[in-house]
Coordinates of N, CA, C and O and ligand atoms in Angstrom, one line a residue:
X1 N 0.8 -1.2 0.0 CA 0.0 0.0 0.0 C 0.9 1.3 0.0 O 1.7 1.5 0.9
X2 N 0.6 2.1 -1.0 CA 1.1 2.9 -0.8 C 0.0 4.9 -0.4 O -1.0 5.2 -1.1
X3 N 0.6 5.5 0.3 CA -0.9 6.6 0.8 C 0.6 7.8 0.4 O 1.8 7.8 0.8
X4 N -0.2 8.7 -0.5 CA 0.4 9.9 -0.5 C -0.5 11.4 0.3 O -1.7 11.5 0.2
X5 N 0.2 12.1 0.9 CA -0.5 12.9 2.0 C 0.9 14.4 1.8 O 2.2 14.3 1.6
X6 N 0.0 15.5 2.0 CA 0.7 16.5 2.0 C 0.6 17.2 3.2 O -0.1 16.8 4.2
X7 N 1.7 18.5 3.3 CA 1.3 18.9 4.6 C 1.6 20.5 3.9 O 2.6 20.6 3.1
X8 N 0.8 21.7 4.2 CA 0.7 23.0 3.3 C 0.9 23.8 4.7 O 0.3 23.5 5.7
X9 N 1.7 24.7 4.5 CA 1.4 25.6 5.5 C 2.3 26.9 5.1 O 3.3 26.7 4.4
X10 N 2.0 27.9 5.6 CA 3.1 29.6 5.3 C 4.3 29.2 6.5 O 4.0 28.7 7.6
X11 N 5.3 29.6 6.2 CA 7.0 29.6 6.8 C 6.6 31.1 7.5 O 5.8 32.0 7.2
X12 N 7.4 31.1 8.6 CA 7.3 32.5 9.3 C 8.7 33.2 8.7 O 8.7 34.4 8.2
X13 N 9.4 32.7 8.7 CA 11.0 33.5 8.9 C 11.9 32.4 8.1 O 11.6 31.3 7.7
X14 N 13.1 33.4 8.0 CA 14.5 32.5 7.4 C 15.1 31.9 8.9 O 15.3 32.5 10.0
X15 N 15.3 30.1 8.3 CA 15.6 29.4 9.3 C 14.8 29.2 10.5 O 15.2 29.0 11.6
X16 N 13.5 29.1 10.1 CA 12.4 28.5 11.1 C 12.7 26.7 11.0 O 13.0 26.0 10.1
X17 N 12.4 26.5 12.1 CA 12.6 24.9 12.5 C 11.0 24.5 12.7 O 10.2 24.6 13.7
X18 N 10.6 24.0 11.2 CA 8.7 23.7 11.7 C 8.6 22.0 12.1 O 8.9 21.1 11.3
X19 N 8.3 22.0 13.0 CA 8.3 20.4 13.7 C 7.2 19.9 13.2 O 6.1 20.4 13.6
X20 N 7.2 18.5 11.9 CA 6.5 17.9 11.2 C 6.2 17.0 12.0 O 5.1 16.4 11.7
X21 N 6.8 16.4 13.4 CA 7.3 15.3 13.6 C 5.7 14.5 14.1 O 5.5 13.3 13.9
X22 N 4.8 15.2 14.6 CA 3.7 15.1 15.3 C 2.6 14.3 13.8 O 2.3 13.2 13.5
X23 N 2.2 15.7 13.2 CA 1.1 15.6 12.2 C 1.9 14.2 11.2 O 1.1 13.3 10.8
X24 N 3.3 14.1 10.9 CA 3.6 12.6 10.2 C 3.3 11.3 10.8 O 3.0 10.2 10.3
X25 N 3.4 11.8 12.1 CA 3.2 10.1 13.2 C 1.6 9.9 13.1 O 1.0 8.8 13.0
X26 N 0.9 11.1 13.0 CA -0.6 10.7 12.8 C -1.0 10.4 11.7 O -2.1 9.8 11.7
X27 N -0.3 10.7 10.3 CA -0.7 10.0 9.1 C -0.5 8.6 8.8 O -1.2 7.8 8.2
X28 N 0.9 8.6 9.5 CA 0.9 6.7 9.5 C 0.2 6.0 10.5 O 0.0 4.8 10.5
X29 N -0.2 6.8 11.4 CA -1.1 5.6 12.7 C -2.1 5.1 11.3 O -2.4 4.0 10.8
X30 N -2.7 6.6 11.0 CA -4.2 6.3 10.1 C -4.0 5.3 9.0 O -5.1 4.8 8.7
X31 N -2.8 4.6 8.1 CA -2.3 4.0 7.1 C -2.6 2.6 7.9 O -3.3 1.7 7.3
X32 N -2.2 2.4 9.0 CA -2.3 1.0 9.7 C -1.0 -0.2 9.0 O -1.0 -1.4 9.0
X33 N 0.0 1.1 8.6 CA 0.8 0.4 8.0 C 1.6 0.1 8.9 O 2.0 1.0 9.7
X34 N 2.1 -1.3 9.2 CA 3.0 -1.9 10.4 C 4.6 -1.8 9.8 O 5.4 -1.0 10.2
X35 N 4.8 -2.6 8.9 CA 6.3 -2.2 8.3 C 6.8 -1.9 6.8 O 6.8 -2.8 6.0
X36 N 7.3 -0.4 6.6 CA 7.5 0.0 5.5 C 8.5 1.2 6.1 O 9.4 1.2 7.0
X37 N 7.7 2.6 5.2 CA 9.0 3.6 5.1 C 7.9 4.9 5.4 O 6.7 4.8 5.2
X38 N 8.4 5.6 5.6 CA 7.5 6.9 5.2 C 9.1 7.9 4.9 O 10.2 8.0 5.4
X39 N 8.1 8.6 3.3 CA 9.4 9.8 2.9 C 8.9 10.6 3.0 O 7.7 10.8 2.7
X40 N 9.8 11.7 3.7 CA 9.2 13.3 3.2 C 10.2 13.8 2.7 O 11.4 13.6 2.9
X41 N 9.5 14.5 1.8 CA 10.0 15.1 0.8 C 9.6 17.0 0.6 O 8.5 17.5 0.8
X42 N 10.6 17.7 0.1 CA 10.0 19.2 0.1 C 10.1 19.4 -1.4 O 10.9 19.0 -2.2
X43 N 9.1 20.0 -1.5 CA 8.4 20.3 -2.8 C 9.2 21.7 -3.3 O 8.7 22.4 -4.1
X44 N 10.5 22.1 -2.8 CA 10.7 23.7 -3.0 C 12.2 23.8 -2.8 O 12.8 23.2 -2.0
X45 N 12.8 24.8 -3.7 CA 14.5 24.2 -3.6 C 15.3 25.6 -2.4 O 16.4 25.8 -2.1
X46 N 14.3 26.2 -2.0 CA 14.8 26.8 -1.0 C 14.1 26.0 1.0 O 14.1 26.5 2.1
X47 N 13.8 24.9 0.5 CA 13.0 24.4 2.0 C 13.7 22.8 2.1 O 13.5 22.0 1.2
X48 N 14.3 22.6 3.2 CA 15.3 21.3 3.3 C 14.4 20.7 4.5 O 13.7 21.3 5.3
X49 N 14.6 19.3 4.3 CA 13.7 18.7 5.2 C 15.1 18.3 6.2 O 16.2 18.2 5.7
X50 N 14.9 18.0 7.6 CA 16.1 17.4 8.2 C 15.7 16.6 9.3 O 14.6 16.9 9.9
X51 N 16.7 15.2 9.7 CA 16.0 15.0 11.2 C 16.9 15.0 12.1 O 18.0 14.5 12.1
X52 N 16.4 15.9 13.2 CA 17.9 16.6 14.1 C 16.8 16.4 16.0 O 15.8 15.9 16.4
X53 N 17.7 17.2 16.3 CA 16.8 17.1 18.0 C 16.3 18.5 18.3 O 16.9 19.5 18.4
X54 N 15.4 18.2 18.3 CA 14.7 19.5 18.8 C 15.2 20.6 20.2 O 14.5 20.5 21.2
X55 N 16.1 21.4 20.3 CA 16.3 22.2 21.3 C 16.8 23.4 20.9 O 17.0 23.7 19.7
X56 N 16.9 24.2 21.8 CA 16.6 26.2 21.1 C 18.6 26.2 21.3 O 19.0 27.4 21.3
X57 N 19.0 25.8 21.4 CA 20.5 26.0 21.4 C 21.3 25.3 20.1 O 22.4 25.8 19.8
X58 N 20.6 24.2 19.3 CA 21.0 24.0 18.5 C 20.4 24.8 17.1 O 21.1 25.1 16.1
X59 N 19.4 24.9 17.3 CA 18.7 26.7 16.5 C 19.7 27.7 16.0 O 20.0 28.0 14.8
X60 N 20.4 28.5 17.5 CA 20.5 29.4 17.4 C 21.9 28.5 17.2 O 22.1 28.9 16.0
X61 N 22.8 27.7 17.4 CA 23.9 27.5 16.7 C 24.3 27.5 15.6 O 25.2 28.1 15.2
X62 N 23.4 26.5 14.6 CA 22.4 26.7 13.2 C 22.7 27.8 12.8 O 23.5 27.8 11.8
X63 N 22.2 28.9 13.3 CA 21.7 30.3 12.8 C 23.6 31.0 12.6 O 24.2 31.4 11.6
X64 N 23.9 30.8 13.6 CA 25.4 31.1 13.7 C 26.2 30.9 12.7 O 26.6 31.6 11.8
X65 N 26.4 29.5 13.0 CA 27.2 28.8 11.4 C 26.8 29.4 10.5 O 27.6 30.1 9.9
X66 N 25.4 29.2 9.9 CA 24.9 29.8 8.5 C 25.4 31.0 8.3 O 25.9 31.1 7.2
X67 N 25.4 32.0 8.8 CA 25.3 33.4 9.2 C 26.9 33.4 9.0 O 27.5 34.5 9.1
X68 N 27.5 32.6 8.7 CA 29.6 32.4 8.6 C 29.8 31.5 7.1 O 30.5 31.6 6.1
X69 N 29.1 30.9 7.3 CA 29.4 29.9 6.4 C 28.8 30.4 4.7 O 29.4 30.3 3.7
X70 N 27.6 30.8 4.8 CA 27.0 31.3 3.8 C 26.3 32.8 4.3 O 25.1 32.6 4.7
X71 N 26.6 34.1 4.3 CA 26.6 35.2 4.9 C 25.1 35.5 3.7 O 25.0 34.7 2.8
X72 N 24.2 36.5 3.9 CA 23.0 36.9 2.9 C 23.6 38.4 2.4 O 23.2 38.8 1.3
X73 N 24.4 39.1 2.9 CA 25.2 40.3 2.5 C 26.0 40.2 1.6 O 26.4 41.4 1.3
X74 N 26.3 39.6 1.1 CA 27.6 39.1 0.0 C 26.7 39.1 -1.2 O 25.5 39.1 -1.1
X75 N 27.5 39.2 -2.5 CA 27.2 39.1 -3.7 C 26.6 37.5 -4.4 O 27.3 36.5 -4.4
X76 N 25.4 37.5 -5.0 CA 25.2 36.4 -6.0 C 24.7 36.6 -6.6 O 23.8 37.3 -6.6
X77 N 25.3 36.0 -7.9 CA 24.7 36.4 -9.1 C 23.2 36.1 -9.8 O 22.8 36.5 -10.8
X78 N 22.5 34.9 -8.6 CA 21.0 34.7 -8.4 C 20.7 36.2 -8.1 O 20.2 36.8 -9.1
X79 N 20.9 36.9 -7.1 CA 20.1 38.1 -6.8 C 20.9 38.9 -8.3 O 20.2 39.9 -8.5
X80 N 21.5 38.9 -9.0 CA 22.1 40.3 -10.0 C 21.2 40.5 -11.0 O 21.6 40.1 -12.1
X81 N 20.3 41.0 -10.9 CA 19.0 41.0 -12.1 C 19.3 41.7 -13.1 O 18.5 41.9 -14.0
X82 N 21.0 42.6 -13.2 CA 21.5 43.3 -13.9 C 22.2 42.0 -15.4 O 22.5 42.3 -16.6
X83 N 22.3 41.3 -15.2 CA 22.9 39.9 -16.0 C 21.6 38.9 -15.7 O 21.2 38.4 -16.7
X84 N 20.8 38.6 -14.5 CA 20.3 37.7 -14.6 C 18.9 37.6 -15.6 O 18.2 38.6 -15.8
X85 N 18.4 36.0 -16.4 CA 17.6 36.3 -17.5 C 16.3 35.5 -16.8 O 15.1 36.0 -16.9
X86 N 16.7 34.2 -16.0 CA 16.0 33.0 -16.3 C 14.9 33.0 -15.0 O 15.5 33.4 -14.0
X87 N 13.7 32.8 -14.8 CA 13.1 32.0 -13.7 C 12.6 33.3 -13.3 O 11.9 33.4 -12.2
X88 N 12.8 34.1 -13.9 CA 12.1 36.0 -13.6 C 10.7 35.6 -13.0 O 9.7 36.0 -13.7
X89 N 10.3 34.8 -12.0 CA 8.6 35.1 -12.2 C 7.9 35.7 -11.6 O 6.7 35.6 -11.8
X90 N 8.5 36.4 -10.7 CA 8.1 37.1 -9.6 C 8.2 39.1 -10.0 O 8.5 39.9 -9.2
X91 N 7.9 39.2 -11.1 CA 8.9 40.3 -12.2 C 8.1 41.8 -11.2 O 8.7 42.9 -11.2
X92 N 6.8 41.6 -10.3 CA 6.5 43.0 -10.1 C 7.0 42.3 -8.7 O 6.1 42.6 -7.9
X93 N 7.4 41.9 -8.4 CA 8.3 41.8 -7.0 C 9.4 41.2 -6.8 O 9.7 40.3 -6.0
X94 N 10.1 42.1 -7.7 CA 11.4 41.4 -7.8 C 12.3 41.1 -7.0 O 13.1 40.2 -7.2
X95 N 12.4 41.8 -5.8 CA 13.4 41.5 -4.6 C 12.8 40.0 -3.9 O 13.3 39.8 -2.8
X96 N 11.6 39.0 -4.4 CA 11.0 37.9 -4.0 C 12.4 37.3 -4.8 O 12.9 36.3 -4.4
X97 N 12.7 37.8 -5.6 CA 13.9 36.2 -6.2 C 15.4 36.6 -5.2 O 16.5 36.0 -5.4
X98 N 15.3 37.3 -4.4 CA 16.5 37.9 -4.8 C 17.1 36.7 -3.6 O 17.2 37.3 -2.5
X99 N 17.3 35.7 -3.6 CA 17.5 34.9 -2.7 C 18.6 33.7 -2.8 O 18.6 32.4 -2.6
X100 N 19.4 34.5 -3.1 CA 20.6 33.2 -3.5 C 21.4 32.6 -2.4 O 22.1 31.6 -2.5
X101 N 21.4 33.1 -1.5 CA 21.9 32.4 0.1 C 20.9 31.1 0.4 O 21.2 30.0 0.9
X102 N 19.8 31.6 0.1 CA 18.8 30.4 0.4 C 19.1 29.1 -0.7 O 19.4 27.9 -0.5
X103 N 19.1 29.6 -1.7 CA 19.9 28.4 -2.3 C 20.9 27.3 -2.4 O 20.7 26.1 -2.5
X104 N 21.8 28.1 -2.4 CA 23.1 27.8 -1.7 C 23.3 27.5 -0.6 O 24.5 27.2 -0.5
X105 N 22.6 27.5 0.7 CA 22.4 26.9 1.7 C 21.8 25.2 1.4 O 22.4 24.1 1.5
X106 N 20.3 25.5 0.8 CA 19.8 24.0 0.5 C 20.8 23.1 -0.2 O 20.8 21.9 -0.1
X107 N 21.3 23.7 -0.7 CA 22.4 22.5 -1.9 C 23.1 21.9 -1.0 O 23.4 20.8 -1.4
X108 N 23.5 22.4 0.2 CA 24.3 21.7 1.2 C 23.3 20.8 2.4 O 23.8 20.4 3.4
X109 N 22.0 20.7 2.1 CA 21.1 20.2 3.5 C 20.7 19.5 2.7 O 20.7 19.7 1.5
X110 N 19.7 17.9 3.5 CA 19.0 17.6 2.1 C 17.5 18.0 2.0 O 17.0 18.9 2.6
X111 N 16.9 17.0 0.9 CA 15.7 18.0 0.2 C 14.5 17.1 0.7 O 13.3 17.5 0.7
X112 N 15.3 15.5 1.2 CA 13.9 14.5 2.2 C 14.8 13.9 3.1 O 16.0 14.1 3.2
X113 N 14.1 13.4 3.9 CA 14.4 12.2 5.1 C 13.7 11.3 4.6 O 12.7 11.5 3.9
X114 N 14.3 9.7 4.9 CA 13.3 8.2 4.7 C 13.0 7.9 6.1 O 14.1 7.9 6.7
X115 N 12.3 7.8 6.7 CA 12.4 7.2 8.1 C 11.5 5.6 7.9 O 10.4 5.6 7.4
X116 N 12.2 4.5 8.3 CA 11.9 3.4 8.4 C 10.3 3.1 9.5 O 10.5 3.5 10.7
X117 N 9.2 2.5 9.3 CA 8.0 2.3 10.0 C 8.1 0.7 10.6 O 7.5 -0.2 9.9
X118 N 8.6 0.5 11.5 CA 8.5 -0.4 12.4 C 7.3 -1.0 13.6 O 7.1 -0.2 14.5
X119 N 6.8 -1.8 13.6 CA 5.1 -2.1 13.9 C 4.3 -1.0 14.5 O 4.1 -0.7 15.7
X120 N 3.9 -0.2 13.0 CA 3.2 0.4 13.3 C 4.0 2.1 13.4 O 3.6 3.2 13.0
X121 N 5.5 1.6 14.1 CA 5.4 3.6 14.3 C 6.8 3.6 13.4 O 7.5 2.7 13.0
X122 N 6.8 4.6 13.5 CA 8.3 5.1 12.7 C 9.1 5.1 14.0 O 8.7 5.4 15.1
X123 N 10.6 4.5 13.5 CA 11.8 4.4 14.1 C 12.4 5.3 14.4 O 13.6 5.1 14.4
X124 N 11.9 6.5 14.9 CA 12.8 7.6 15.3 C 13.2 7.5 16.5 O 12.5 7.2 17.4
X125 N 14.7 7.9 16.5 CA 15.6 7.7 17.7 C 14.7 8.6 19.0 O 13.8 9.4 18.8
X126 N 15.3 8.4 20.2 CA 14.9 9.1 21.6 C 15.1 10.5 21.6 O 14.8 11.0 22.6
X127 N 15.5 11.2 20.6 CA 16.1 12.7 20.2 C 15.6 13.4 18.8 O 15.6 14.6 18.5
X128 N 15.1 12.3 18.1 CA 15.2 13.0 16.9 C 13.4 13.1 16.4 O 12.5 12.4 16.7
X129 N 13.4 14.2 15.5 CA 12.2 15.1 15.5 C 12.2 15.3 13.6 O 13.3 15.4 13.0
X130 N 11.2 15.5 13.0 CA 11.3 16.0 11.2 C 11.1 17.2 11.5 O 10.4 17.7 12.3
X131 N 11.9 17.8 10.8 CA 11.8 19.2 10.6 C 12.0 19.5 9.0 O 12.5 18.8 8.1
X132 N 11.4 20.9 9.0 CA 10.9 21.5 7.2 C 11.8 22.5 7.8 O 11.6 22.8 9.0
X133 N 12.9 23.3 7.1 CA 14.1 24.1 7.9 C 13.7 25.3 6.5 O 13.9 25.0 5.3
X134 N 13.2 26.3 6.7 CA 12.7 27.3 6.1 C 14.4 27.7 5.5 O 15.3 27.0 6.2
X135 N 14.9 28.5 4.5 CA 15.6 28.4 4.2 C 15.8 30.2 3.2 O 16.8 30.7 2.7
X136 N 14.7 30.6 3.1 CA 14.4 31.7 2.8 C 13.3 32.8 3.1 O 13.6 32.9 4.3
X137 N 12.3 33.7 3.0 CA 12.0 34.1 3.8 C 10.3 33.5 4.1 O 10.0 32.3 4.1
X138 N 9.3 34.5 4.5 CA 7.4 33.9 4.7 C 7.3 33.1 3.5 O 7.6 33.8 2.5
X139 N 7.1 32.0 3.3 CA 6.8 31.6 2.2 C 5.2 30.6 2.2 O 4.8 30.4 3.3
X140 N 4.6 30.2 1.4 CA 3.3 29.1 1.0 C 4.1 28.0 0.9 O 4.9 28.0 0.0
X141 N 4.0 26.6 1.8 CA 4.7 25.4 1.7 C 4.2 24.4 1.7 O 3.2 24.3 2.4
X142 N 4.7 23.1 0.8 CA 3.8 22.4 0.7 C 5.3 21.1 0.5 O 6.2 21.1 -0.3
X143 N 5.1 20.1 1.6 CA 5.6 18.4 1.8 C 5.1 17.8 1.6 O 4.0 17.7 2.2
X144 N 5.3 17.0 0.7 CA 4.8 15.7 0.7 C 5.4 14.3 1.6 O 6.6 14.1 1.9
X145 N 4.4 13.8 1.8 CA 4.4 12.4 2.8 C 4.4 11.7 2.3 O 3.4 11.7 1.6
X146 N 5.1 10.4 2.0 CA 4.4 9.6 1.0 C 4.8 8.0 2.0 O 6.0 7.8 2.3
X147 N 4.0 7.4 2.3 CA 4.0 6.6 3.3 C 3.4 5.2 2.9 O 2.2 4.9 2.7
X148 N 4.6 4.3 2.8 CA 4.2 3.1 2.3 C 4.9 1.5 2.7 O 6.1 1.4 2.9
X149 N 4.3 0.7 2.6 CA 4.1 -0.7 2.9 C 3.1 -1.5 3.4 O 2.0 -1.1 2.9
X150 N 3.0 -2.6 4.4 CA 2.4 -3.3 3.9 C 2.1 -3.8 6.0 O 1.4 -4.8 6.3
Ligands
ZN201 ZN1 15.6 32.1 -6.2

């Protein structure tokens, strides 16, 4: 069996930590699926899915590193609308593209988690939580769940 399920919601901020971990455990109770997989997956190349532990120290660590590692002040040639041609779709709001940190962040995080469903629940360790890791700024978001076996 396989059950595909979405999950839609608006992002608050760059680098919001949205905890899927709850509304996914209730889609597979309803599947009654005992052993298979459930994937999530993000539908958007600036929104990385991750599974990490939920606490406000590793957040704001997160935020740190990023903030060194890939700075949003710096030049890309995603934001240079002065050369740039392609993917314009946003044309009467153009500072909505202007987001090339968010990119270049995701390329380095991934884009799903697999988590293995063991009788009945998903195998997630004593610490670890799904998270949709916002990666650019308010945005309309949409995961897919796709949850299957037998
Ligand atoms: Zn962009």
């Amino acid at each position: 069996m396989i059950k595909n399920n979405k999950i839609e919601y608006t992002s608050q901020e760059y680098l919001e930590f949205k905890d899927l971990t709850e509304e996914i455990e209730q889609q597979v109770k309803e599947t009654k699926i005992q052993n298979g997989y459930v994937l999530v997956y993000s539908c958007h190349t600036t929104l990385a899915i991750c599974v990490n532990e939920k606490e406000k120290g590793i957040v704001k660590d997160f935020k740190s590193l990023m903030d060194k590692m890939i700075p949003r002040d710096i030049y890309y040639c995603h934001n240079d609308l002065t050369v740039r041609t392609e993917n314009l779709v946003c044309q009467s709001a153009k500072s909505d593209c202007l987001n090339g940190h968010s990119h270049c962040t995701h390329m380095l995080m991934p884009n799903s988690e697999m988590i293995p469903i063991i009788e009945g629940k998903m195998a997630l360790g004593t610490w670890q939580r799904i998270f949709a890791i916002e990666l650019d700024c308010e945005r309309k978001r949409t995961v897919i769940v796709q949850i299957s076996g037998e």
